[in-house]
């Protein structure tokens, strides 16, 4: 009997770190030291990760590092997503990620760079903006598709 694939948001959030500080009053847990957070096909690596919960439900996973890294393994033909930034905010219930500061997002051979990038994990859509302090631009390198491949999507 075949089992239906579970949805990432139904999977537990797993954390591995060198140290942890928890504050039940504020609903905040701070993990430090080569931190890895995983939920289903999504993983985030960073120097420091702060997890905020309200009413027992995880709302925000904020990762900071030099850089903080995000990976979403693919279950379709669009390819794996790999991103890095100074800060990664994962809004758990919304299944959205905000990347801030020297952002680079890769899918296969395609590359997007920006200062701020918003990414929807379910629709696989993105919205990016450049930094006015640098050239203020978003940069993309999209490789041509090979015969028989589906058209690239952001």
Coordinates of N, CA and C in Angstrom, one line a residue:
X1 N 0.8 -1.2 0.0 CA 0.0 0.0 0.0 C 0.9 1.2 0.0
X2 N 0.7 2.2 -0.9 CA 1.5 3.4 -1.0 C 1.0 4.4 0.0
X3 N 1.9 5.2 0.6 CA 1.6 6.2 1.5 C 1.7 7.6 0.8
X4 N 0.8 8.5 1.1 CA 0.9 9.8 0.6 C 2.1 10.5 1.2
X5 N 2.7 11.3 0.4 CA 3.9 12.1 0.9 C 3.4 13.1 2.0
X6 N 4.0 13.2 3.1 CA 3.6 14.2 4.1 C 4.0 15.6 3.7
X7 N 3.2 16.6 4.1 CA 3.5 18.0 3.8 C 4.6 18.4 4.8
X8 N 5.5 19.3 4.4 CA 6.6 19.8 5.2 C 6.0 20.4 6.5
X9 N 4.9 21.2 6.4 CA 4.4 21.9 7.6 C 3.9 20.9 8.6
X10 N 3.6 19.6 8.2 CA 3.2 18.6 9.2 C 4.3 17.9 9.8
X11 N 5.5 18.1 9.4 CA 6.7 17.5 9.9 C 7.2 18.2 11.2
X12 N 7.8 17.5 12.1 CA 8.4 18.2 13.2 C 9.6 19.1 12.8
X13 N 9.8 20.1 13.6 CA 11.0 20.9 13.4 C 12.1 20.3 14.3
X14 N 13.2 20.0 13.7 CA 14.4 19.4 14.4 C 15.5 20.4 14.4
X15 N 16.2 20.5 15.6 CA 17.3 21.5 15.8 C 18.5 20.8 16.4
X16 N 19.7 21.1 15.8 CA 20.9 20.7 16.3 C 21.8 21.9 16.5
X17 N 22.4 22.1 17.7 CA 23.2 23.2 18.0 C 24.2 22.9 19.1
X18 N 25.2 23.8 19.4 CA 26.1 23.7 20.4 C 25.5 24.1 21.8
X19 N 24.7 25.1 21.8 CA 24.1 25.6 23.0 C 22.7 26.1 22.8
X20 N 21.9 26.2 23.8 CA 20.5 26.7 23.7 C 20.1 27.5 25.0
X21 N 19.4 28.6 24.8 CA 18.8 29.3 25.9 C 17.3 29.5 25.6
X22 N 16.5 29.1 26.6 CA 15.0 29.2 26.4 C 14.4 30.1 27.4
X23 N 13.4 30.9 27.0 CA 12.6 31.8 27.8 C 11.1 31.5 27.6
X24 N 10.5 30.7 28.5 CA 9.1 30.3 28.4 C 8.2 31.5 28.4
X25 N 8.6 32.6 29.2 CA 7.8 33.8 29.3 C 7.6 34.5 28.0
X26 N 8.7 34.6 27.2 CA 8.6 35.3 25.9 C 8.3 34.3 24.7
X27 N 8.4 33.0 25.0 CA 8.2 32.1 23.9 C 9.4 32.0 22.9
X28 N 10.6 32.4 23.4 CA 11.7 32.4 22.6 C 12.8 31.4 23.0
X29 N 13.3 30.7 22.0 CA 14.5 29.8 22.2 C 15.6 30.2 21.3
X30 N 16.8 30.4 21.8 CA 17.9 30.8 21.0 C 19.0 29.7 21.0
X31 N 19.3 29.3 19.8 CA 20.3 28.2 19.6 C 21.5 28.9 19.0
X32 N 22.7 28.5 19.5 CA 23.9 29.1 19.0 C 25.0 28.0 18.7
X33 N 25.9 28.3 17.8 CA 27.0 27.5 17.5 C 26.7 26.4 16.4
X34 N 26.9 26.8 15.2 CA 26.8 25.8 14.0 C 25.4 25.2 14.1
X35 N 24.3 26.0 14.0 CA 23.0 25.5 14.2 C 22.4 24.9 12.9
X36 N 21.7 23.8 13.0 CA 21.0 23.3 11.9 C 19.5 23.1 12.3
X37 N 18.6 23.6 11.5 CA 17.1 23.4 11.7 C 16.6 22.7 10.5
X38 N 15.8 21.7 10.7 CA 15.2 20.9 9.6 C 13.7 20.7 9.8
X39 N 13.0 20.9 8.7 CA 11.5 20.5 8.7 C 11.2 20.0 7.4
X40 N 11.0 18.7 7.3 CA 10.7 18.1 6.0 C 11.8 18.3 5.0
X41 N 11.5 18.9 3.9 CA 12.6 19.1 2.8 C 13.3 20.4 3.0
X42 N 13.0 21.2 4.1 CA 13.6 22.5 4.3 C 14.7 22.3 5.4
X43 N 15.9 23.0 5.1 CA 16.9 23.0 6.2 C 17.5 24.4 6.2
X44 N 17.9 24.9 7.4 CA 18.5 26.2 7.6 C 19.7 26.0 8.5
X45 N 20.9 26.5 8.0 CA 22.1 26.5 8.8 C 22.5 27.9 9.1
X46 N 23.0 28.1 10.3 CA 23.4 29.5 10.7 C 24.3 29.4 12.0
X47 N 24.9 30.6 12.3 CA 25.7 30.7 13.5 C 24.7 30.8 14.7
X48 N 23.5 31.4 14.5 CA 22.6 31.6 15.6 C 21.2 31.5 15.0
X49 N 20.3 30.8 15.7 CA 18.9 30.7 15.3 C 18.0 31.0 16.5
X50 N 17.1 31.9 16.3 CA 16.1 32.3 17.3 C 14.7 31.8 16.8
X51 N 14.1 31.0 17.7 CA 12.7 30.4 17.3 C 11.7 31.1 18.3
X52 N 10.7 31.7 17.7 CA 9.6 32.3 18.5 C 8.4 31.5 18.3
X53 N 7.7 31.2 19.5 CA 6.4 30.5 19.4 C 5.4 31.3 20.2
X54 N 4.1 31.2 19.8 CA 3.0 31.8 20.5 C 1.9 30.7 20.6
X55 N 1.4 30.5 21.9 CA 0.4 29.5 22.2 C 0.9 28.1 21.8
X56 N 2.2 27.9 22.0 CA 2.7 26.5 21.7 C 3.0 26.2 20.2
X57 N 2.8 27.2 19.4 CA 3.0 27.0 17.9 C 4.1 27.9 17.4
X58 N 5.1 27.2 16.7 CA 6.2 28.0 16.2 C 5.8 28.9 15.1
X59 N 6.1 30.2 15.3 CA 5.8 31.3 14.3 C 6.9 31.7 13.4
X60 N 8.1 31.9 14.0 CA 9.2 32.5 13.3 C 10.5 31.8 13.6
X61 N 11.3 31.4 12.6 CA 12.6 30.9 12.8 C 13.5 32.0 12.1
X62 N 14.3 32.7 13.0 CA 15.2 33.8 12.5 C 16.7 33.3 12.6
X63 N 17.3 33.2 11.4 CA 18.7 32.7 11.4 C 19.6 33.8 11.0
X64 N 20.7 33.9 11.7 CA 21.8 34.9 11.3 C 23.1 34.2 11.3
X65 N 23.9 34.7 10.3 CA 25.2 34.1 10.2 C 26.0 34.8 9.1
X66 N 27.2 34.2 8.8 CA 28.1 34.8 7.8 C 28.5 33.7 6.8
X67 N 27.6 33.3 6.0 CA 26.1 33.7 5.9 C 25.3 32.6 6.6
X68 N 24.0 32.9 6.7 CA 22.9 31.9 7.0 C 22.5 31.3 5.7
X69 N 22.3 30.0 5.8 CA 22.0 29.2 4.5 C 20.7 28.5 4.6
X70 N 20.0 28.4 3.5 CA 18.7 27.8 3.4 C 18.8 26.8 2.2
X71 N 18.1 25.6 2.4 CA 18.1 24.6 1.4 C 16.7 24.0 1.4
X72 N 16.1 24.0 0.2 CA 14.8 23.3 0.0 C 15.0 22.2 -1.0
X73 N 14.9 20.9 -0.6 CA 15.0 19.8 -1.5 C 13.8 19.8 -2.3
X74 N 13.9 19.4 -3.6 CA 12.7 19.4 -4.5 C 12.0 18.1 -4.5
X75 N 10.7 18.2 -4.7 CA 10.0 17.0 -5.0 C 9.4 17.0 -6.4
X76 N 9.9 17.9 -7.2 CA 9.4 18.0 -8.6 C 10.6 18.2 -9.5
X77 N 10.3 18.6 -10.7 CA 11.4 18.8 -11.7 C 12.0 20.2 -11.7
X78 N 11.6 21.0 -10.8 CA 12.1 22.4 -10.8 C 13.5 22.6 -10.2
X79 N 13.9 21.6 -9.5 CA 15.3 21.6 -8.9 C 15.3 22.1 -7.5
X80 N 16.4 21.8 -6.8 CA 16.6 22.2 -5.4 C 16.9 23.7 -5.3
X81 N 16.4 24.3 -4.2 CA 16.7 25.7 -4.0 C 17.8 25.8 -2.9
X82 N 18.8 26.6 -3.2 CA 19.9 26.9 -2.2 C 20.0 28.4 -2.1
X83 N 20.0 28.9 -0.9 CA 20.1 30.4 -0.7 C 21.0 30.7 0.5
X84 N 21.6 31.9 0.4 CA 22.3 32.4 1.6 C 22.1 33.9 1.7
X85 N 22.2 34.3 2.9 CA 22.0 35.8 3.2 C 22.6 36.0 4.6
X86 N 22.6 37.3 5.0 CA 23.0 37.7 6.4 C 22.0 37.2 7.4
X87 N 20.7 37.3 6.9 CA 19.6 36.9 7.8 C 18.5 36.1 7.0
X88 N 18.0 35.1 7.6 CA 17.0 34.3 7.0 C 15.8 34.2 8.0
X89 N 14.6 34.7 7.6 CA 13.4 34.6 8.4 C 12.5 33.7 7.8
X90 N 12.2 32.6 8.5 CA 11.2 31.6 8.0 C 9.9 31.7 8.8
X91 N 8.9 32.2 8.1 CA 7.6 32.3 8.7 C 6.8 31.0 8.6
X92 N 6.9 30.2 9.6 CA 6.5 28.8 9.6 C 5.1 28.6 9.1
X93 N 4.1 29.2 9.7 CA 2.7 28.9 9.3 C 2.4 29.5 7.9
X94 N 3.0 30.6 7.5 CA 2.8 31.1 6.2 C 3.6 30.4 5.1
X95 N 4.6 29.7 5.5 CA 5.5 29.0 4.5 C 6.2 29.9 3.6
X96 N 6.7 31.1 4.2 CA 7.4 32.1 3.4 C 8.7 32.4 4.1
X97 N 9.7 32.8 3.3 CA 11.0 33.1 3.8 C 11.4 34.5 3.3
X98 N 12.0 35.3 4.2 CA 12.6 36.6 3.9 C 14.1 36.4 4.0
X99 N 14.8 36.8 3.0 CA 16.3 36.8 3.1 C 16.7 38.2 3.0
X100 N 17.6 38.6 3.9 CA 18.1 40.0 3.9 C 19.6 40.1 4.0
X101 N 20.2 40.9 3.2 CA 21.6 41.2 3.3 C 22.5 40.2 2.4
X102 N 23.0 40.7 1.3 CA 23.9 40.0 0.4 C 23.2 38.6 0.1
X103 N 22.0 38.6 -0.5 CA 21.3 37.4 -0.8 C 21.7 36.8 -2.1
X104 N 21.9 35.5 -2.1 CA 22.2 34.7 -3.3 C 21.2 33.5 -3.3
X105 N 20.4 33.4 -4.3 CA 19.5 32.2 -4.4 C 19.8 31.5 -5.7
X106 N 20.0 30.1 -5.5 CA 20.3 29.3 -6.7 C 19.3 28.2 -6.8
X107 N 18.9 27.9 -8.1 CA 18.1 26.8 -8.4 C 18.8 26.1 -9.6
X108 N 19.4 25.0 -9.4 CA 20.2 24.4 -10.5 C 21.3 25.4 -10.9
X109 N 21.4 25.7 -12.2 CA 22.4 26.6 -12.7 C 22.0 28.1 -12.6
X110 N 20.7 28.4 -12.3 CA 20.2 29.7 -12.3 C 20.6 30.4 -10.9
X111 N 20.8 31.7 -11.0 CA 21.2 32.5 -9.8 C 20.5 33.8 -9.8
X112 N 20.0 34.2 -8.6 CA 19.5 35.5 -8.3 C 20.3 36.1 -7.2
X113 N 20.7 37.4 -7.3 CA 21.3 38.1 -6.2 C 20.6 39.4 -6.0
X114 N 20.5 39.8 -4.7 CA 19.8 41.0 -4.3 C 20.2 41.3 -2.9
X115 N 19.6 42.4 -2.4 CA 19.8 42.7 -1.0 C 18.7 42.2 -0.1
X116 N 17.5 42.1 -0.7 CA 16.3 41.6 0.0 C 15.6 40.7 -1.0
X117 N 15.2 39.5 -0.5 CA 14.4 38.5 -1.4 C 13.4 37.9 -0.5
X118 N 12.1 37.9 -1.0 CA 11.0 37.2 -0.4 C 10.7 36.0 -1.2
X119 N 10.6 34.8 -0.6 CA 10.4 33.5 -1.3 C 9.2 32.8 -0.7
X120 N 8.3 32.3 -1.5 CA 7.2 31.5 -1.1 C 7.5 30.0 -1.3
X121 N 7.6 29.3 -0.2 CA 8.1 27.9 -0.4 C 7.1 27.0 -1.1
X122 N 5.8 27.3 -1.0 CA 4.8 26.5 -1.7 C 4.6 26.8 -3.2
X123 N 4.5 28.1 -3.5 CA 4.3 28.5 -4.9 C 5.6 28.7 -5.6
X124 N 6.7 28.6 -4.9 CA 8.0 28.8 -5.5 C 8.2 30.1 -6.2
X125 N 7.5 31.1 -5.7 CA 7.6 32.5 -6.3 C 8.5 33.4 -5.5
X126 N 9.1 34.4 -6.1 CA 10.0 35.2 -5.4 C 9.8 36.7 -5.8
X127 N 10.2 37.6 -4.9 CA 10.2 39.0 -5.1 C 11.4 39.5 -4.5
X128 N 12.2 40.3 -5.3 CA 13.5 40.7 -4.8 C 13.7 42.2 -5.1
X129 N 14.6 42.8 -4.2 CA 15.0 44.2 -4.4 C 16.5 44.4 -4.2
X130 N 17.0 45.4 -4.9 CA 18.4 45.7 -4.7 C 18.7 46.6 -3.5
X131 N 19.9 46.9 -3.3 CA 20.3 47.8 -2.2 C 20.8 49.1 -2.7
X132 N 20.2 50.2 -2.3 CA 20.5 51.5 -2.8 C 22.0 51.9 -2.4
X133 N 22.5 51.2 -1.4 CA 23.9 51.6 -1.1 C 24.9 51.0 -2.1
X134 N 24.5 49.9 -2.8 CA 25.4 49.4 -3.8 C 24.9 49.9 -5.2
X135 N 24.6 49.0 -6.1 CA 24.1 49.5 -7.4 C 22.6 49.6 -7.4
X136 N 21.9 49.1 -6.4 CA 20.5 49.2 -6.3 C 19.7 48.3 -7.2
X137 N 20.4 47.2 -7.7 CA 19.8 46.4 -8.7 C 19.7 44.9 -8.2
X138 N 18.8 44.2 -8.8 CA 18.7 42.7 -8.6 C 19.4 42.1 -9.9
X139 N 20.2 41.1 -9.6 CA 20.9 40.4 -10.8 C 20.4 39.0 -10.9
X140 N 20.2 38.6 -12.1 CA 19.8 37.2 -12.4 C 20.6 36.6 -13.5
X141 N 20.9 35.3 -13.4 CA 21.6 34.6 -14.5 C 20.7 33.3 -14.6
X142 N 20.0 33.3 -15.8 CA 19.1 32.2 -16.1 C 19.6 31.4 -17.3
X143 N 19.9 30.2 -17.0 CA 20.5 29.3 -18.1 C 19.5 28.9 -19.1
X144 N 19.8 28.8 -20.4 CA 18.9 28.3 -21.3 C 18.5 26.9 -21.0
X145 N 17.2 26.5 -21.3 CA 16.8 25.2 -21.1 C 17.3 24.3 -22.1
X146 N 17.5 23.0 -21.7 CA 18.0 22.0 -22.7 C 16.7 21.4 -23.3
X147 N 16.9 20.9 -24.6 CA 15.7 20.2 -25.2 C 15.1 19.2 -24.3
X148 N 13.7 19.3 -24.2 CA 13.0 18.4 -23.4 C 12.8 18.7 -22.0
X149 N 13.5 19.8 -21.5 CA 13.4 20.3 -20.2 C 12.2 21.3 -20.1
X150 N 11.5 21.3 -18.9 CA 10.5 22.4 -18.7 C 11.2 23.7 -18.7
X151 N 10.4 24.8 -19.0 CA 10.9 26.1 -19.0 C 11.3 26.5 -17.5
X152 N 12.4 27.2 -17.4 CA 12.8 27.6 -16.0 C 11.8 28.5 -15.3
X153 N 11.6 28.4 -14.0 CA 10.8 29.2 -13.2 C 11.6 29.7 -12.1
X154 N 11.3 31.0 -11.6 CA 12.0 31.5 -10.5 C 11.8 30.7 -9.2

